[in-house]
């Protein structure tokens, strides 16, 4: 049962917990497995590189002042969403130091594949005007199936509605259960995208201000 909950922006003290939640949520993600497989044949190597990616991504979001939204239950962070604005300065190649650090920790091929993935998604969304993109969403595995994801998405709806120029919220999913989850919250399929051996659905939920 959901206790006293709040949806609010993260503080610097929350970033380590946020990284842990994202790591657990994406550990078995098919696309992450595929991207890292070229340079991470061993489980230990894969996990190290995945942690490095999440660490650098969170740092990049924080530095660019992009929305890092958390669901707090009884003041404990239980779910996290990382969102970036389409017109933000945080483009697909990020900052040069992000790219360099990620290459050193995750590998050159991995970094290039991640950049190409984001560029492909941005190109698919270029007709949507100004939008928000949900890059990561994670719920504490000990508290799943309790509605936490639902309340977090409601918080993101408010984020979209705060700016009547934002056309909506996009997300890319590779697993059918995640597609069903987002479809139940009003997201519609825009396009199927293929990355190497993994395909997924680009979903979009229009803002109520979008005509």
mmCIF file with all atom_site columns, C-alpha atoms in Angstrom:
data_model
loop_
_atom_site.group_PDB
_atom_site.id
_atom_site.type_symbol
_atom_site.label_atom_id
_atom_site.label_alt_id
_atom_site.label_comp_id
_atom_site.label_asym_id
_atom_site.label_entity_id
_atom_site.label_seq_id
_atom_site.pdbx_PDB_ins_code
_atom_site.Cartn_x
_atom_site.Cartn_y
_atom_site.Cartn_z
_atom_site.occupancy
_atom_site.B_iso_or_equiv
_atom_site.pdbx_formal_charge
_atom_site.auth_seq_id
_atom_site.auth_comp_id
_atom_site.auth_asym_id
_atom_site.auth_atom_id
_atom_site.pdbx_PDB_model_num
ATOM 1   C CA . UNK A 1 1   ? 0.000  0.000   0.000   1.00 0.00 ? 1   UNK A CA 1
ATOM 2   C CA . UNK A 1 2   ? 1.301  3.434   -0.964  1.00 0.00 ? 2   UNK A CA 1
ATOM 3   C CA . UNK A 1 3   ? 2.170  5.543   2.046   1.00 0.00 ? 3   UNK A CA 1
ATOM 4   C CA . UNK A 1 4   ? 2.699  9.277   2.220   1.00 0.00 ? 4   UNK A CA 1
ATOM 5   C CA . UNK A 1 5   ? 4.087  10.006  -1.248  1.00 0.00 ? 5   UNK A CA 1
ATOM 6   C CA . UNK A 1 6   ? 5.432  13.036  -3.082  1.00 0.00 ? 6   UNK A CA 1
ATOM 7   C CA . UNK A 1 7   ? 6.708  13.544  -6.621  1.00 0.00 ? 7   UNK A CA 1
ATOM 8   C CA . UNK A 1 8   ? 9.511  16.096  -6.731  1.00 0.00 ? 8   UNK A CA 1
ATOM 9   C CA . UNK A 1 9   ? 12.890 16.852  -8.249  1.00 0.00 ? 9   UNK A CA 1
ATOM 10  C CA . UNK A 1 10  ? 15.945 15.009  -6.977  1.00 0.00 ? 10  UNK A CA 1
ATOM 11  C CA . UNK A 1 11  ? 18.587 16.558  -4.775  1.00 0.00 ? 11  UNK A CA 1
ATOM 12  C CA . UNK A 1 12  ? 22.336 15.804  -5.080  1.00 0.00 ? 12  UNK A CA 1
ATOM 13  C CA . UNK A 1 13  ? 22.014 13.448  -2.099  1.00 0.00 ? 13  UNK A CA 1
ATOM 14  C CA . UNK A 1 14  ? 19.563 11.298  -4.075  1.00 0.00 ? 14  UNK A CA 1
ATOM 15  C CA . UNK A 1 15  ? 21.820 10.567  -7.054  1.00 0.00 ? 15  UNK A CA 1
ATOM 16  C CA . UNK A 1 16  ? 23.477 7.433   -5.668  1.00 0.00 ? 16  UNK A CA 1
ATOM 17  C CA . UNK A 1 17  ? 20.123 5.850   -4.839  1.00 0.00 ? 17  UNK A CA 1
ATOM 18  C CA . UNK A 1 18  ? 18.806 6.907   -8.244  1.00 0.00 ? 18  UNK A CA 1
ATOM 19  C CA . UNK A 1 19  ? 21.786 5.251   -9.970  1.00 0.00 ? 19  UNK A CA 1
ATOM 20  C CA . UNK A 1 20  ? 21.140 2.032   -8.051  1.00 0.00 ? 20  UNK A CA 1
ATOM 21  C CA . UNK A 1 21  ? 17.454 1.968   -9.020  1.00 0.00 ? 21  UNK A CA 1
ATOM 22  C CA . UNK A 1 22  ? 18.238 2.584   -12.695 1.00 0.00 ? 22  UNK A CA 1
ATOM 23  C CA . UNK A 1 23  ? 20.956 -0.075  -12.682 1.00 0.00 ? 23  UNK A CA 1
ATOM 24  C CA . UNK A 1 24  ? 18.576 -2.695  -11.286 1.00 0.00 ? 24  UNK A CA 1
ATOM 25  C CA . UNK A 1 25  ? 15.834 -1.745  -13.744 1.00 0.00 ? 25  UNK A CA 1
ATOM 26  C CA . UNK A 1 26  ? 18.056 -1.867  -16.849 1.00 0.00 ? 26  UNK A CA 1
ATOM 27  C CA . UNK A 1 27  ? 20.376 -4.731  -15.912 1.00 0.00 ? 27  UNK A CA 1
ATOM 28  C CA . UNK A 1 28  ? 18.504 -7.174  -18.170 1.00 0.00 ? 28  UNK A CA 1
ATOM 29  C CA . UNK A 1 29  ? 17.304 -4.702  -20.776 1.00 0.00 ? 29  UNK A CA 1
ATOM 30  C CA . UNK A 1 30  ? 17.703 -6.338  -24.243 1.00 0.00 ? 30  UNK A CA 1
ATOM 31  C CA . UNK A 1 31  ? 19.038 -3.182  -25.882 1.00 0.00 ? 31  UNK A CA 1
ATOM 32  C CA . UNK A 1 32  ? 21.603 -2.562  -23.162 1.00 0.00 ? 32  UNK A CA 1
ATOM 33  C CA . UNK A 1 33  ? 22.722 -6.170  -23.461 1.00 0.00 ? 33  UNK A CA 1
ATOM 34  C CA . UNK A 1 34  ? 23.050 -5.843  -27.213 1.00 0.00 ? 34  UNK A CA 1
ATOM 35  C CA . UNK A 1 35  ? 24.940 -2.540  -27.150 1.00 0.00 ? 35  UNK A CA 1
ATOM 36  C CA . UNK A 1 36  ? 27.432 -3.704  -24.540 1.00 0.00 ? 36  UNK A CA 1
ATOM 37  C CA . UNK A 1 37  ? 27.915 -7.195  -25.985 1.00 0.00 ? 37  UNK A CA 1
ATOM 38  C CA . UNK A 1 38  ? 30.590 -6.081  -28.450 1.00 0.00 ? 38  UNK A CA 1
ATOM 39  C CA . UNK A 1 39  ? 32.973 -5.104  -25.667 1.00 0.00 ? 39  UNK A CA 1
ATOM 40  C CA . UNK A 1 40  ? 31.580 -6.882  -22.586 1.00 0.00 ? 40  UNK A CA 1
ATOM 41  C CA . UNK A 1 41  ? 31.646 -10.643 -23.069 1.00 0.00 ? 41  UNK A CA 1
ATOM 42  C CA . UNK A 1 42  ? 31.770 -11.300 -19.317 1.00 0.00 ? 42  UNK A CA 1
ATOM 43  C CA . UNK A 1 43  ? 28.992 -10.483 -16.856 1.00 0.00 ? 43  UNK A CA 1
ATOM 44  C CA . UNK A 1 44  ? 31.340 -8.584  -14.563 1.00 0.00 ? 44  UNK A CA 1
ATOM 45  C CA . UNK A 1 45  ? 32.535 -6.396  -17.446 1.00 0.00 ? 45  UNK A CA 1
ATOM 46  C CA . UNK A 1 46  ? 28.972 -5.761  -18.586 1.00 0.00 ? 46  UNK A CA 1
ATOM 47  C CA . UNK A 1 47  ? 27.864 -4.685  -15.122 1.00 0.00 ? 47  UNK A CA 1
ATOM 48  C CA . UNK A 1 48  ? 30.858 -2.400  -14.694 1.00 0.00 ? 48  UNK A CA 1
ATOM 49  C CA . UNK A 1 49  ? 30.181 -0.662  -18.002 1.00 0.00 ? 49  UNK A CA 1
ATOM 50  C CA . UNK A 1 50  ? 26.465 -0.366  -17.311 1.00 0.00 ? 50  UNK A CA 1
ATOM 51  C CA . UNK A 1 51  ? 27.183 1.297   -13.967 1.00 0.00 ? 51  UNK A CA 1
ATOM 52  C CA . UNK A 1 52  ? 29.594 3.663   -15.711 1.00 0.00 ? 52  UNK A CA 1
ATOM 53  C CA . UNK A 1 53  ? 26.979 4.596   -18.300 1.00 0.00 ? 53  UNK A CA 1
ATOM 54  C CA . UNK A 1 54  ? 24.327 5.305   -15.672 1.00 0.00 ? 54  UNK A CA 1
ATOM 55  C CA . UNK A 1 55  ? 26.754 7.348   -13.590 1.00 0.00 ? 55  UNK A CA 1
ATOM 56  C CA . UNK A 1 56  ? 27.772 9.505   -16.554 1.00 0.00 ? 56  UNK A CA 1
ATOM 57  C CA . UNK A 1 57  ? 24.194 9.890   -17.776 1.00 0.00 ? 57  UNK A CA 1
ATOM 58  C CA . UNK A 1 58  ? 22.971 11.094  -14.390 1.00 0.00 ? 58  UNK A CA 1
ATOM 59  C CA . UNK A 1 59  ? 25.882 13.517  -14.183 1.00 0.00 ? 59  UNK A CA 1
ATOM 60  C CA . UNK A 1 60  ? 25.061 14.791  -17.661 1.00 0.00 ? 60  UNK A CA 1
ATOM 61  C CA . UNK A 1 61  ? 21.386 15.299  -16.811 1.00 0.00 ? 61  UNK A CA 1
ATOM 62  C CA . UNK A 1 62  ? 22.310 17.106  -13.609 1.00 0.00 ? 62  UNK A CA 1
ATOM 63  C CA . UNK A 1 63  ? 24.849 19.402  -15.282 1.00 0.00 ? 63  UNK A CA 1
ATOM 64  C CA . UNK A 1 64  ? 22.384 20.286  -18.054 1.00 0.00 ? 64  UNK A CA 1
ATOM 65  C CA . UNK A 1 65  ? 19.632 20.967  -15.492 1.00 0.00 ? 65  UNK A CA 1
ATOM 66  C CA . UNK A 1 66  ? 17.303 18.448  -17.102 1.00 0.00 ? 66  UNK A CA 1
ATOM 67  C CA . UNK A 1 67  ? 14.393 17.034  -15.072 1.00 0.00 ? 67  UNK A CA 1
ATOM 68  C CA . UNK A 1 68  ? 15.329 14.251  -12.655 1.00 0.00 ? 68  UNK A CA 1
ATOM 69  C CA . UNK A 1 69  ? 12.018 13.393  -11.031 1.00 0.00 ? 69  UNK A CA 1
ATOM 70  C CA . UNK A 1 70  ? 11.572 11.082  -8.067  1.00 0.00 ? 70  UNK A CA 1
ATOM 71  C CA . UNK A 1 71  ? 8.672  9.433   -6.286  1.00 0.00 ? 71  UNK A CA 1
ATOM 72  C CA . UNK A 1 72  ? 9.266  9.558   -2.549  1.00 0.00 ? 72  UNK A CA 1
ATOM 73  C CA . UNK A 1 73  ? 7.295  7.357   -0.187  1.00 0.00 ? 73  UNK A CA 1
ATOM 74  C CA . UNK A 1 74  ? 7.639  8.321   3.481   1.00 0.00 ? 74  UNK A CA 1
ATOM 75  C CA . UNK A 1 75  ? 10.614 10.471  2.347   1.00 0.00 ? 75  UNK A CA 1
ATOM 76  C CA . UNK A 1 76  ? 12.433 7.488   0.764   1.00 0.00 ? 76  UNK A CA 1
ATOM 77  C CA . UNK A 1 77  ? 13.183 7.508   -2.981  1.00 0.00 ? 77  UNK A CA 1
ATOM 78  C CA . UNK A 1 78  ? 11.282 4.588   -4.524  1.00 0.00 ? 78  UNK A CA 1
ATOM 79  C CA . UNK A 1 79  ? 11.089 5.494   -8.216  1.00 0.00 ? 79  UNK A CA 1
ATOM 80  C CA . UNK A 1 80  ? 13.022 7.715   -10.602 1.00 0.00 ? 80  UNK A CA 1
ATOM 81  C CA . UNK A 1 81  ? 12.466 9.237   -14.045 1.00 0.00 ? 81  UNK A CA 1
ATOM 82  C CA . UNK A 1 82  ? 15.141 10.973  -16.126 1.00 0.00 ? 82  UNK A CA 1
ATOM 83  C CA . UNK A 1 83  ? 13.725 13.338  -18.736 1.00 0.00 ? 83  UNK A CA 1
ATOM 84  C CA . UNK A 1 84  ? 15.351 15.647  -21.241 1.00 0.00 ? 84  UNK A CA 1
ATOM 85  C CA . UNK A 1 85  ? 13.864 18.477  -23.255 1.00 0.00 ? 85  UNK A CA 1
ATOM 86  C CA . UNK A 1 86  ? 14.163 18.262  -27.030 1.00 0.00 ? 86  UNK A CA 1
ATOM 87  C CA . UNK A 1 87  ? 15.488 21.800  -27.286 1.00 0.00 ? 87  UNK A CA 1
ATOM 88  C CA . UNK A 1 88  ? 18.011 21.417  -24.475 1.00 0.00 ? 88  UNK A CA 1
ATOM 89  C CA . UNK A 1 89  ? 21.715 21.897  -25.092 1.00 0.00 ? 89  UNK A CA 1
ATOM 90  C CA . UNK A 1 90  ? 22.251 18.256  -24.098 1.00 0.00 ? 90  UNK A CA 1
ATOM 91  C CA . UNK A 1 91  ? 22.402 16.814  -27.615 1.00 0.00 ? 91  UNK A CA 1
ATOM 92  C CA . UNK A 1 92  ? 23.158 13.248  -28.677 1.00 0.00 ? 92  UNK A CA 1
ATOM 93  C CA . UNK A 1 93  ? 26.925 13.663  -28.444 1.00 0.00 ? 93  UNK A CA 1
ATOM 94  C CA . UNK A 1 94  ? 26.554 15.297  -25.000 1.00 0.00 ? 94  UNK A CA 1
ATOM 95  C CA . UNK A 1 95  ? 29.537 17.302  -23.838 1.00 0.00 ? 95  UNK A CA 1
ATOM 96  C CA . UNK A 1 96  ? 33.033 16.372  -24.971 1.00 0.00 ? 96  UNK A CA 1
ATOM 97  C CA . UNK A 1 97  ? 34.075 15.374  -21.449 1.00 0.00 ? 97  UNK A CA 1
ATOM 98  C CA . UNK A 1 98  ? 31.017 13.089  -21.131 1.00 0.00 ? 98  UNK A CA 1
ATOM 99  C CA . UNK A 1 99  ? 31.947 11.359  -24.364 1.00 0.00 ? 99  UNK A CA 1
ATOM 100 C CA . UNK A 1 100 ? 35.581 10.993  -23.355 1.00 0.00 ? 100 UNK A CA 1
ATOM 101 C CA . UNK A 1 101 ? 34.793 9.641   -19.882 1.00 0.00 ? 101 UNK A CA 1
ATOM 102 C CA . UNK A 1 102 ? 32.251 7.186   -21.252 1.00 0.00 ? 102 UNK A CA 1
ATOM 103 C CA . UNK A 1 103 ? 34.692 5.922   -23.887 1.00 0.00 ? 103 UNK A CA 1
ATOM 104 C CA . UNK A 1 104 ? 37.304 5.324   -21.200 1.00 0.00 ? 104 UNK A CA 1
ATOM 105 C CA . UNK A 1 105 ? 34.876 3.433   -18.959 1.00 0.00 ? 105 UNK A CA 1
ATOM 106 C CA . UNK A 1 106 ? 32.453 1.770   -21.384 1.00 0.00 ? 106 UNK A CA 1
ATOM 107 C CA . UNK A 1 107 ? 34.480 1.562   -24.586 1.00 0.00 ? 107 UNK A CA 1
ATOM 108 C CA . UNK A 1 108 ? 34.528 3.329   -27.953 1.00 0.00 ? 108 UNK A CA 1
ATOM 109 C CA . UNK A 1 109 ? 32.072 1.054   -29.790 1.00 0.00 ? 109 UNK A CA 1
ATOM 110 C CA . UNK A 1 110 ? 29.587 1.187   -26.941 1.00 0.00 ? 110 UNK A CA 1
ATOM 111 C CA . UNK A 1 111 ? 29.729 4.981   -26.804 1.00 0.00 ? 111 UNK A CA 1
ATOM 112 C CA . UNK A 1 112 ? 29.213 5.286   -30.564 1.00 0.00 ? 112 UNK A CA 1
ATOM 113 C CA . UNK A 1 113 ? 26.234 2.915   -30.499 1.00 0.00 ? 113 UNK A CA 1
ATOM 114 C CA . UNK A 1 114 ? 24.607 4.855   -27.669 1.00 0.00 ? 114 UNK A CA 1
ATOM 115 C CA . UNK A 1 115 ? 25.074 8.120   -29.556 1.00 0.00 ? 115 UNK A CA 1
ATOM 116 C CA . UNK A 1 116 ? 23.643 6.619   -32.751 1.00 0.00 ? 116 UNK A CA 1
ATOM 117 C CA . UNK A 1 117 ? 20.659 5.258   -30.812 1.00 0.00 ? 117 UNK A CA 1
ATOM 118 C CA . UNK A 1 118 ? 19.809 8.700   -29.456 1.00 0.00 ? 118 UNK A CA 1
ATOM 119 C CA . UNK A 1 119 ? 20.302 10.381  -32.838 1.00 0.00 ? 119 UNK A CA 1
ATOM 120 C CA . UNK A 1 120 ? 17.954 7.852   -34.465 1.00 0.00 ? 120 UNK A CA 1
ATOM 121 C CA . UNK A 1 121 ? 15.281 8.490   -31.856 1.00 0.00 ? 121 UNK A CA 1
ATOM 122 C CA . UNK A 1 122 ? 15.655 12.269  -32.176 1.00 0.00 ? 122 UNK A CA 1
ATOM 123 C CA . UNK A 1 123 ? 15.325 12.029  -35.965 1.00 0.00 ? 123 UNK A CA 1
ATOM 124 C CA . UNK A 1 124 ? 12.150 9.980   -35.595 1.00 0.00 ? 124 UNK A CA 1
ATOM 125 C CA . UNK A 1 125 ? 10.709 12.691  -33.327 1.00 0.00 ? 125 UNK A CA 1
ATOM 126 C CA . UNK A 1 126 ? 11.824 15.742  -35.308 1.00 0.00 ? 126 UNK A CA 1
ATOM 127 C CA . UNK A 1 127 ? 8.298  16.390  -36.643 1.00 0.00 ? 127 UNK A CA 1
ATOM 128 C CA . UNK A 1 128 ? 6.895  16.606  -33.107 1.00 0.00 ? 128 UNK A CA 1
ATOM 129 C CA . UNK A 1 129 ? 8.272  20.060  -32.400 1.00 0.00 ? 129 UNK A CA 1
ATOM 130 C CA . UNK A 1 130 ? 9.097  20.629  -28.755 1.00 0.00 ? 130 UNK A CA 1
ATOM 131 C CA . UNK A 1 131 ? 8.757  17.545  -26.573 1.00 0.00 ? 131 UNK A CA 1
ATOM 132 C CA . UNK A 1 132 ? 10.110 15.750  -23.524 1.00 0.00 ? 132 UNK A CA 1
ATOM 133 C CA . UNK A 1 133 ? 11.839 12.382  -23.770 1.00 0.00 ? 133 UNK A CA 1
ATOM 134 C CA . UNK A 1 134 ? 11.811 9.837   -20.964 1.00 0.00 ? 134 UNK A CA 1
ATOM 135 C CA . UNK A 1 135 ? 15.319 8.375   -21.077 1.00 0.00 ? 135 UNK A CA 1
ATOM 136 C CA . UNK A 1 136 ? 15.145 6.239   -17.910 1.00 0.00 ? 136 UNK A CA 1
ATOM 137 C CA . UNK A 1 137 ? 12.364 5.142   -15.591 1.00 0.00 ? 137 UNK A CA 1
ATOM 138 C CA . UNK A 1 138 ? 12.884 2.790   -12.662 1.00 0.00 ? 138 UNK A CA 1
ATOM 139 C CA . UNK A 1 139 ? 10.955 1.562   -9.627  1.00 0.00 ? 139 UNK A CA 1
ATOM 140 C CA . UNK A 1 140 ? 12.608 0.001   -6.599  1.00 0.00 ? 140 UNK A CA 1
ATOM 141 C CA . UNK A 1 141 ? 12.281 -3.769  -7.280  1.00 0.00 ? 141 UNK A CA 1
ATOM 142 C CA . UNK A 1 142 ? 11.131 -4.338  -3.682  1.00 0.00 ? 142 UNK A CA 1
ATOM 143 C CA . UNK A 1 143 ? 8.131  -2.061  -4.250  1.00 0.00 ? 143 UNK A CA 1
ATOM 144 C CA . UNK A 1 144 ? 6.930  -3.001  -7.723  1.00 0.00 ? 144 UNK A CA 1
ATOM 145 C CA . UNK A 1 145 ? 3.296  -3.725  -8.581  1.00 0.00 ? 145 UNK A CA 1
ATOM 146 C CA . UNK A 1 146 ? 2.176  -1.221  -5.949  1.00 0.00 ? 146 UNK A CA 1
ATOM 147 C CA . UNK A 1 147 ? 1.294  1.633   -8.301  1.00 0.00 ? 147 UNK A CA 1
ATOM 148 C CA . UNK A 1 148 ? 4.542  3.569   -7.899  1.00 0.00 ? 148 UNK A CA 1
ATOM 149 C CA . UNK A 1 149 ? 5.149  3.785   -11.640 1.00 0.00 ? 149 UNK A CA 1
ATOM 150 C CA . UNK A 1 150 ? 1.608  5.022   -12.145 1.00 0.00 ? 150 UNK A CA 1
ATOM 151 C CA . UNK A 1 151 ? 2.054  7.888   -9.671  1.00 0.00 ? 151 UNK A CA 1
ATOM 152 C CA . UNK A 1 152 ? 5.425  8.786   -11.153 1.00 0.00 ? 152 UNK A CA 1
ATOM 153 C CA . UNK A 1 153 ? 3.918  9.049   -14.650 1.00 0.00 ? 153 UNK A CA 1
ATOM 154 C CA . UNK A 1 154 ? 1.178  11.294  -13.258 1.00 0.00 ? 154 UNK A CA 1
ATOM 155 C CA . UNK A 1 155 ? 3.951  13.546  -12.006 1.00 0.00 ? 155 UNK A CA 1
ATOM 156 C CA . UNK A 1 156 ? 5.453  13.609  -15.499 1.00 0.00 ? 156 UNK A CA 1
ATOM 157 C CA . UNK A 1 157 ? 2.040  14.530  -16.922 1.00 0.00 ? 157 UNK A CA 1
ATOM 158 C CA . UNK A 1 158 ? 2.159  17.607  -14.703 1.00 0.00 ? 158 UNK A CA 1
ATOM 159 C CA . UNK A 1 159 ? 5.652  18.365  -16.002 1.00 0.00 ? 159 UNK A CA 1
ATOM 160 C CA . UNK A 1 160 ? 4.363  18.338  -19.589 1.00 0.00 ? 160 UNK A CA 1
ATOM 161 C CA . UNK A 1 161 ? 1.326  20.434  -18.745 1.00 0.00 ? 161 UNK A CA 1
ATOM 162 C CA . UNK A 1 162 ? 3.437  23.117  -17.060 1.00 0.00 ? 162 UNK A CA 1
ATOM 163 C CA . UNK A 1 163 ? 4.597  24.265  -20.509 1.00 0.00 ? 163 UNK A CA 1
ATOM 164 C CA . UNK A 1 164 ? 1.823  24.635  -23.083 1.00 0.00 ? 164 UNK A CA 1
ATOM 165 C CA . UNK A 1 165 ? 4.404  24.709  -25.887 1.00 0.00 ? 165 UNK A CA 1
ATOM 166 C CA . UNK A 1 166 ? 5.511  21.151  -25.137 1.00 0.00 ? 166 UNK A CA 1
ATOM 167 C CA . UNK A 1 167 ? 3.792  18.770  -27.525 1.00 0.00 ? 167 UNK A CA 1
ATOM 168 C CA . UNK A 1 168 ? 4.049  15.708  -25.295 1.00 0.00 ? 168 UNK A CA 1
ATOM 169 C CA . UNK A 1 169 ? 6.237  12.997  -23.780 1.00 0.00 ? 169 UNK A CA 1
ATOM 170 C CA . UNK A 1 170 ? 8.110  10.291  -25.732 1.00 0.00 ? 170 UNK A CA 1
ATOM 171 C CA . UNK A 1 171 ? 9.673  7.021   -24.604 1.00 0.00 ? 171 UNK A CA 1
ATOM 172 C CA . UNK A 1 172 ? 11.393 4.095   -26.338 1.00 0.00 ? 172 UNK A CA 1
ATOM 173 C CA . UNK A 1 173 ? 10.663 0.580   -25.047 1.00 0.00 ? 173 UNK A CA 1
ATOM 174 C CA . UNK A 1 174 ? 11.961 -2.843  -26.057 1.00 0.00 ? 174 UNK A CA 1
ATOM 175 C CA . UNK A 1 175 ? 9.792  -5.136  -23.957 1.00 0.00 ? 175 UNK A CA 1
ATOM 176 C CA . UNK A 1 176 ? 6.100  -5.876  -24.525 1.00 0.00 ? 176 UNK A CA 1
ATOM 177 C CA . UNK A 1 177 ? 5.109  -5.521  -20.861 1.00 0.00 ? 177 UNK A CA 1
ATOM 178 C CA . UNK A 1 178 ? 6.576  -2.027  -20.797 1.00 0.00 ? 178 UNK A CA 1
ATOM 179 C CA . UNK A 1 179 ? 4.713  -1.127  -23.984 1.00 0.00 ? 179 UNK A CA 1
ATOM 180 C CA . UNK A 1 180 ? 1.472  -2.273  -22.337 1.00 0.00 ? 180 UNK A CA 1
ATOM 181 C CA . UNK A 1 181 ? 2.248  -0.231  -19.220 1.00 0.00 ? 181 UNK A CA 1
ATOM 182 C CA . UNK A 1 182 ? 2.739  2.973   -21.188 1.00 0.00 ? 182 UNK A CA 1
ATOM 183 C CA . UNK A 1 183 ? -0.217 2.255   -23.490 1.00 0.00 ? 183 UNK A CA 1
ATOM 184 C CA . UNK A 1 184 ? -2.417 2.046   -20.406 1.00 0.00 ? 184 UNK A CA 1
ATOM 185 C CA . UNK A 1 185 ? -1.300 5.586   -19.576 1.00 0.00 ? 185 UNK A CA 1
ATOM 186 C CA . UNK A 1 186 ? -2.236 7.080   -22.925 1.00 0.00 ? 186 UNK A CA 1
ATOM 187 C CA . UNK A 1 187 ? 0.930  6.541   -24.958 1.00 0.00 ? 187 UNK A CA 1
ATOM 188 C CA . UNK A 1 188 ? 0.543  5.627   -28.617 1.00 0.00 ? 188 UNK A CA 1
ATOM 189 C CA . UNK A 1 189 ? 2.993  3.865   -30.931 1.00 0.00 ? 189 UNK A CA 1
ATOM 190 C CA . UNK A 1 190 ? 4.734  6.199   -33.359 1.00 0.00 ? 190 UNK A CA 1
ATOM 191 C CA . UNK A 1 191 ? 7.274  3.940   -35.005 1.00 0.00 ? 191 UNK A CA 1
ATOM 192 C CA . UNK A 1 192 ? 9.156  0.660   -34.671 1.00 0.00 ? 192 UNK A CA 1
ATOM 193 C CA . UNK A 1 193 ? 12.921 1.204   -34.507 1.00 0.00 ? 193 UNK A CA 1
ATOM 194 C CA . UNK A 1 194 ? 15.632 -1.391  -35.004 1.00 0.00 ? 194 UNK A CA 1
ATOM 195 C CA . UNK A 1 195 ? 19.049 -1.290  -33.322 1.00 0.00 ? 195 UNK A CA 1
ATOM 196 C CA . UNK A 1 196 ? 21.253 -4.166  -34.418 1.00 0.00 ? 196 UNK A CA 1
ATOM 197 C CA . UNK A 1 197 ? 19.332 -7.304  -33.365 1.00 0.00 ? 197 UNK A CA 1
ATOM 198 C CA . UNK A 1 198 ? 16.920 -5.509  -31.028 1.00 0.00 ? 198 UNK A CA 1
ATOM 199 C CA . UNK A 1 199 ? 13.718 -3.769  -32.082 1.00 0.00 ? 199 UNK A CA 1
ATOM 200 C CA . UNK A 1 200 ? 11.507 -1.545  -29.983 1.00 0.00 ? 200 UNK A CA 1
ATOM 201 C CA . UNK A 1 201 ? 8.602  0.850   -30.087 1.00 0.00 ? 201 UNK A CA 1
ATOM 202 C CA . UNK A 1 202 ? 8.837  4.619   -29.981 1.00 0.00 ? 202 UNK A CA 1
ATOM 203 C CA . UNK A 1 203 ? 5.791  5.793   -28.023 1.00 0.00 ? 203 UNK A CA 1
ATOM 204 C CA . UNK A 1 204 ? 4.345  9.264   -27.611 1.00 0.00 ? 204 UNK A CA 1
ATOM 205 C CA . UNK A 1 205 ? 1.724  10.792  -25.325 1.00 0.00 ? 205 UNK A CA 1
ATOM 206 C CA . UNK A 1 206 ? 0.358  14.074  -26.560 1.00 0.00 ? 206 UNK A CA 1
ATOM 207 C CA . UNK A 1 207 ? -0.040 17.036  -24.273 1.00 0.00 ? 207 UNK A CA 1
ATOM 208 C CA . UNK A 1 208 ? -3.649 18.105  -23.638 1.00 0.00 ? 208 UNK A CA 1
ATOM 209 C CA . UNK A 1 209 ? -2.636 21.436  -25.159 1.00 0.00 ? 209 UNK A CA 1
ATOM 210 C CA . UNK A 1 210 ? -1.561 19.768  -28.400 1.00 0.00 ? 210 UNK A CA 1
ATOM 211 C CA . UNK A 1 211 ? -4.060 20.296  -31.211 1.00 0.00 ? 211 UNK A CA 1
#
